[in-house]
PDB file of C-alpha atoms in Angstrom:
ATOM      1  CA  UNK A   1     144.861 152.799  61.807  1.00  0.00           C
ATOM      2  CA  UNK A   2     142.964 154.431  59.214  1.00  0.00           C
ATOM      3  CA  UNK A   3     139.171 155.820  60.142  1.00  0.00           C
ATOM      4  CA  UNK A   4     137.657 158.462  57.731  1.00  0.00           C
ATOM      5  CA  UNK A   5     135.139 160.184  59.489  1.00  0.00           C
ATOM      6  CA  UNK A   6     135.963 162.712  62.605  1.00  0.00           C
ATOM      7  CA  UNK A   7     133.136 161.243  64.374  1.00  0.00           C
ATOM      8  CA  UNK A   8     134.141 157.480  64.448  1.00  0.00           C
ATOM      9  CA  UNK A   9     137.573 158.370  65.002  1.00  0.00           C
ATOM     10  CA  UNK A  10     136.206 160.496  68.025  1.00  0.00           C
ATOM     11  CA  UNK A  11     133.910 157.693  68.869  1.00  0.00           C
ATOM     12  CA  UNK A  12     136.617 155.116  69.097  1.00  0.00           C
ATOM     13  CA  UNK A  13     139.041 156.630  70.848  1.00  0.00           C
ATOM     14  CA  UNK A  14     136.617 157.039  73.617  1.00  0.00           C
ATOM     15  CA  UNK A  15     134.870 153.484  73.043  1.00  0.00           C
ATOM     16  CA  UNK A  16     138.730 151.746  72.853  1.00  0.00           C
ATOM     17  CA  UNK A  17     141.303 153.758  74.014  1.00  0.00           C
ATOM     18  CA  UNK A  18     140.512 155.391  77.044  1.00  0.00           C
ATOM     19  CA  UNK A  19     140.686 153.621  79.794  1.00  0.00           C
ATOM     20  CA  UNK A  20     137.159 154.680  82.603  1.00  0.00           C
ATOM     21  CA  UNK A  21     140.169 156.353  84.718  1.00  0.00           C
ATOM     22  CA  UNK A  22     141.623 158.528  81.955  1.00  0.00           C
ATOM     23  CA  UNK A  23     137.807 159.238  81.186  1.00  0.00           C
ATOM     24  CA  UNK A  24     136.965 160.236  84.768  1.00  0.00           C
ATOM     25  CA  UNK A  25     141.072 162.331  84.561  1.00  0.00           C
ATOM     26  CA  UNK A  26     139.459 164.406  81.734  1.00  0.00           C
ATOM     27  CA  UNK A  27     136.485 165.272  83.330  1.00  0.00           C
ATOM     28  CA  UNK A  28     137.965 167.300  85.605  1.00  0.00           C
ATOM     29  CA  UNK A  29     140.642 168.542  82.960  1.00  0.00           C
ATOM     30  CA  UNK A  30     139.942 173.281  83.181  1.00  0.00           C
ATOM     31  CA  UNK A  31     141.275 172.599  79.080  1.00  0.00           C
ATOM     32  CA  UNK A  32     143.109 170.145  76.697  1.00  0.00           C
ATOM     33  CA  UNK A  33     146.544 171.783  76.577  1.00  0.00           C
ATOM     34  CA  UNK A  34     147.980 169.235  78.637  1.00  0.00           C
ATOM     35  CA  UNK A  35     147.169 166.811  76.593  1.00  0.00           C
ATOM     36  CA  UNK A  36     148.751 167.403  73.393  1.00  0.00           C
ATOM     37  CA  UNK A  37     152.170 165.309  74.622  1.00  0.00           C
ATOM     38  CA  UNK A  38     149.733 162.256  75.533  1.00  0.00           C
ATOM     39  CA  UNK A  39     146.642 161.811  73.984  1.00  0.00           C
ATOM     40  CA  UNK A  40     147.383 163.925  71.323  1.00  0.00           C
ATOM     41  CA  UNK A  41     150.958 161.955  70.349  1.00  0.00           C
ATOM     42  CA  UNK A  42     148.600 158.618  70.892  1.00  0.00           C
ATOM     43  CA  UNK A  43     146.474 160.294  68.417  1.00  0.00           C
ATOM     44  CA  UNK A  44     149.358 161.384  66.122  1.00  0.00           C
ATOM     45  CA  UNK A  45     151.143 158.540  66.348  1.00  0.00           C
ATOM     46  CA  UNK A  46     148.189 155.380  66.116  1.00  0.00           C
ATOM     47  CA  UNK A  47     145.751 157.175  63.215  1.00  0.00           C
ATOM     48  CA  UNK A  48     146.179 158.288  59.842  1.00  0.00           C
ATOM     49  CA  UNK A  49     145.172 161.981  60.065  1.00  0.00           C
ATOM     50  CA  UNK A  50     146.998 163.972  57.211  1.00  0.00           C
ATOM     51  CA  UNK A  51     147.470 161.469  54.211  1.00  0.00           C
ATOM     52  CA  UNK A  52     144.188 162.772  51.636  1.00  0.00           C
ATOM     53  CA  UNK A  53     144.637 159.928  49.721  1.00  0.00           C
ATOM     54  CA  UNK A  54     143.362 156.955  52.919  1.00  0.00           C
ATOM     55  CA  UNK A  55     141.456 159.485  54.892  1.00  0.00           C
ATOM     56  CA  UNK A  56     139.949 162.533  52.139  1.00  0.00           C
ATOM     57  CA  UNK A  57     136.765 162.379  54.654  1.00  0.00           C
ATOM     58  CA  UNK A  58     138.323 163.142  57.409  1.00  0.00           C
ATOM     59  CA  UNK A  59     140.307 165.741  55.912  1.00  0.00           C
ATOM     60  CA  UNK A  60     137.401 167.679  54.631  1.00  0.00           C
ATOM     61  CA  UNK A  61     135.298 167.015  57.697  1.00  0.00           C
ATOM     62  CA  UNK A  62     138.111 169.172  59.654  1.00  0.00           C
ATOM     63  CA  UNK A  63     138.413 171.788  56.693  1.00  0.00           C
ATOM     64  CA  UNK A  64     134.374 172.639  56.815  1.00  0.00           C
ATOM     65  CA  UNK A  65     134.019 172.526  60.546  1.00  0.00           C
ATOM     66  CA  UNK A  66     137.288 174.659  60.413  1.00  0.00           C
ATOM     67  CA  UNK A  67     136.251 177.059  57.539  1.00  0.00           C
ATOM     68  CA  UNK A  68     139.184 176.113  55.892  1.00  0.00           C
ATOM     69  CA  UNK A  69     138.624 176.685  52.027  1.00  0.00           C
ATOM     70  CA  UNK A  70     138.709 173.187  50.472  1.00  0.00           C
ATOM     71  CA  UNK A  71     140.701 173.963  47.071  1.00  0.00           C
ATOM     72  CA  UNK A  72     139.762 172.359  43.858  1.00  0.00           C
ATOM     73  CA  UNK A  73     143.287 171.528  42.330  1.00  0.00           C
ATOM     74  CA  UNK A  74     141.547 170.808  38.514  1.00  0.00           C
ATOM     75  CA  UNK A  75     140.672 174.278  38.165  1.00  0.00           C
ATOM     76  CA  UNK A  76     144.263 175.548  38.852  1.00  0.00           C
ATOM     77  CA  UNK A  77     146.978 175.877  36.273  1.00  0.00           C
ATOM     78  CA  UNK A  78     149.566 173.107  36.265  1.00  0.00           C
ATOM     79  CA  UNK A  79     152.427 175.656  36.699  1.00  0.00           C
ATOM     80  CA  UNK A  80     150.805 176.846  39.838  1.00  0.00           C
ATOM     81  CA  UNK A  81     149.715 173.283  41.300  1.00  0.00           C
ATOM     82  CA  UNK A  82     152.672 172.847  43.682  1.00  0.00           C
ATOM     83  CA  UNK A  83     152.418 176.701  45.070  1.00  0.00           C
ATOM     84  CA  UNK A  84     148.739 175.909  46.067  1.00  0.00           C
ATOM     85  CA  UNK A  85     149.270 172.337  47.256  1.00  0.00           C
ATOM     86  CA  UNK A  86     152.403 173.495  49.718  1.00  0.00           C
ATOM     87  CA  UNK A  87     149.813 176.365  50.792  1.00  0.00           C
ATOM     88  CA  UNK A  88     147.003 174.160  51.435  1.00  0.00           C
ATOM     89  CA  UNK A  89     149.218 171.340  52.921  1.00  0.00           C
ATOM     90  CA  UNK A  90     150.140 174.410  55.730  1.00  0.00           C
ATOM     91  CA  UNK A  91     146.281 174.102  56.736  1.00  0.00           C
ATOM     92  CA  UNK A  92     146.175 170.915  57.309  1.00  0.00           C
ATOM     93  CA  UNK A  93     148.289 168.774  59.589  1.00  0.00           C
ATOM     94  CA  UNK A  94     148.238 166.050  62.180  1.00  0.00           C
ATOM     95  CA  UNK A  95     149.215 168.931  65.280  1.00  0.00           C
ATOM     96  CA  UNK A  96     146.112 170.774  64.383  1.00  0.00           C
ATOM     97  CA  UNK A  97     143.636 167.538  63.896  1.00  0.00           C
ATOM     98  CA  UNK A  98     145.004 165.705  66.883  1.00  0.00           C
ATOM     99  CA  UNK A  99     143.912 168.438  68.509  1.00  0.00           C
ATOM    100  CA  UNK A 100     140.549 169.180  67.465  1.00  0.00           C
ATOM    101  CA  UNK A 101     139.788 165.590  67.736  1.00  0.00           C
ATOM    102  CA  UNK A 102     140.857 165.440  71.471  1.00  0.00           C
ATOM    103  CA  UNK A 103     138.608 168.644  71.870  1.00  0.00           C
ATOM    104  CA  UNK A 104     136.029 166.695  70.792  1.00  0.00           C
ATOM    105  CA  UNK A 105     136.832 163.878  72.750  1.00  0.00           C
ATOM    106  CA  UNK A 106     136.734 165.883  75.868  1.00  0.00           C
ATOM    107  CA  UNK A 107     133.537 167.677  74.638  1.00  0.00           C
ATOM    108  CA  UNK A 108     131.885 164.328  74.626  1.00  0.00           C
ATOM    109  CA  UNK A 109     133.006 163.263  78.050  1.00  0.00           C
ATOM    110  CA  UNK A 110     132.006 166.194  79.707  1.00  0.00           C
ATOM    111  CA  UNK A 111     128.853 165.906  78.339  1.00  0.00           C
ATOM    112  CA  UNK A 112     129.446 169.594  76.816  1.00  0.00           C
TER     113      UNK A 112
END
């Protein structure tokens, strides 16, 4: 599924995925570690996350809240393009968002 914007994706994973029990699990979750093999693979696994060309939003969203330079590939060289885009891919990938969204999530549920 593709939704560009951290905050819908956030929103409907809560709204649509989670069932009240998992909701009321969470809750009482000390941190999110343990949820990297289930929520977070749900995550991985049902959402676009990494692909800049369906979800550039999303992407950027997680750069700024991240302070993650956003790179403007235009004003580098050609000959250098690939160097930068292999660096900047390294930033950026579905293990890291996954879990910054379920963060999130789990922000939101505890009311945090």
């Amino acid at each position: 599924m593709v939704i560009d914007s951290i905050n819908e994706i956030v929103d409907y994973i809560i709204n649509y995925d989670l069932s009240e029990t998992a909701k009321k699990e969470m809750i009482n979750l000390e941190n999110t570690i343990g949820l990297h093999f289930s929520l977070g693979m749900h995550i991985r696994n049902n959402y676009e996350l990494s692909d800049v060309n369906k979800v550039p939003n999303l992407i950027k969203e997680y750069r700024q809240l991240n302070n993650i330079a956003i790179i403007n590939y235009d004003e580098i060289d050609e000959e250098l393009r690939g160097f930068y885009e292999f660096i900047d891919g390294m930033s950026v990938n579905e293990d890291g968002l996954s879990y910054f969204i379920i963060n999130l999530i789990w922000r939101r549920i505890k009311n945090v």
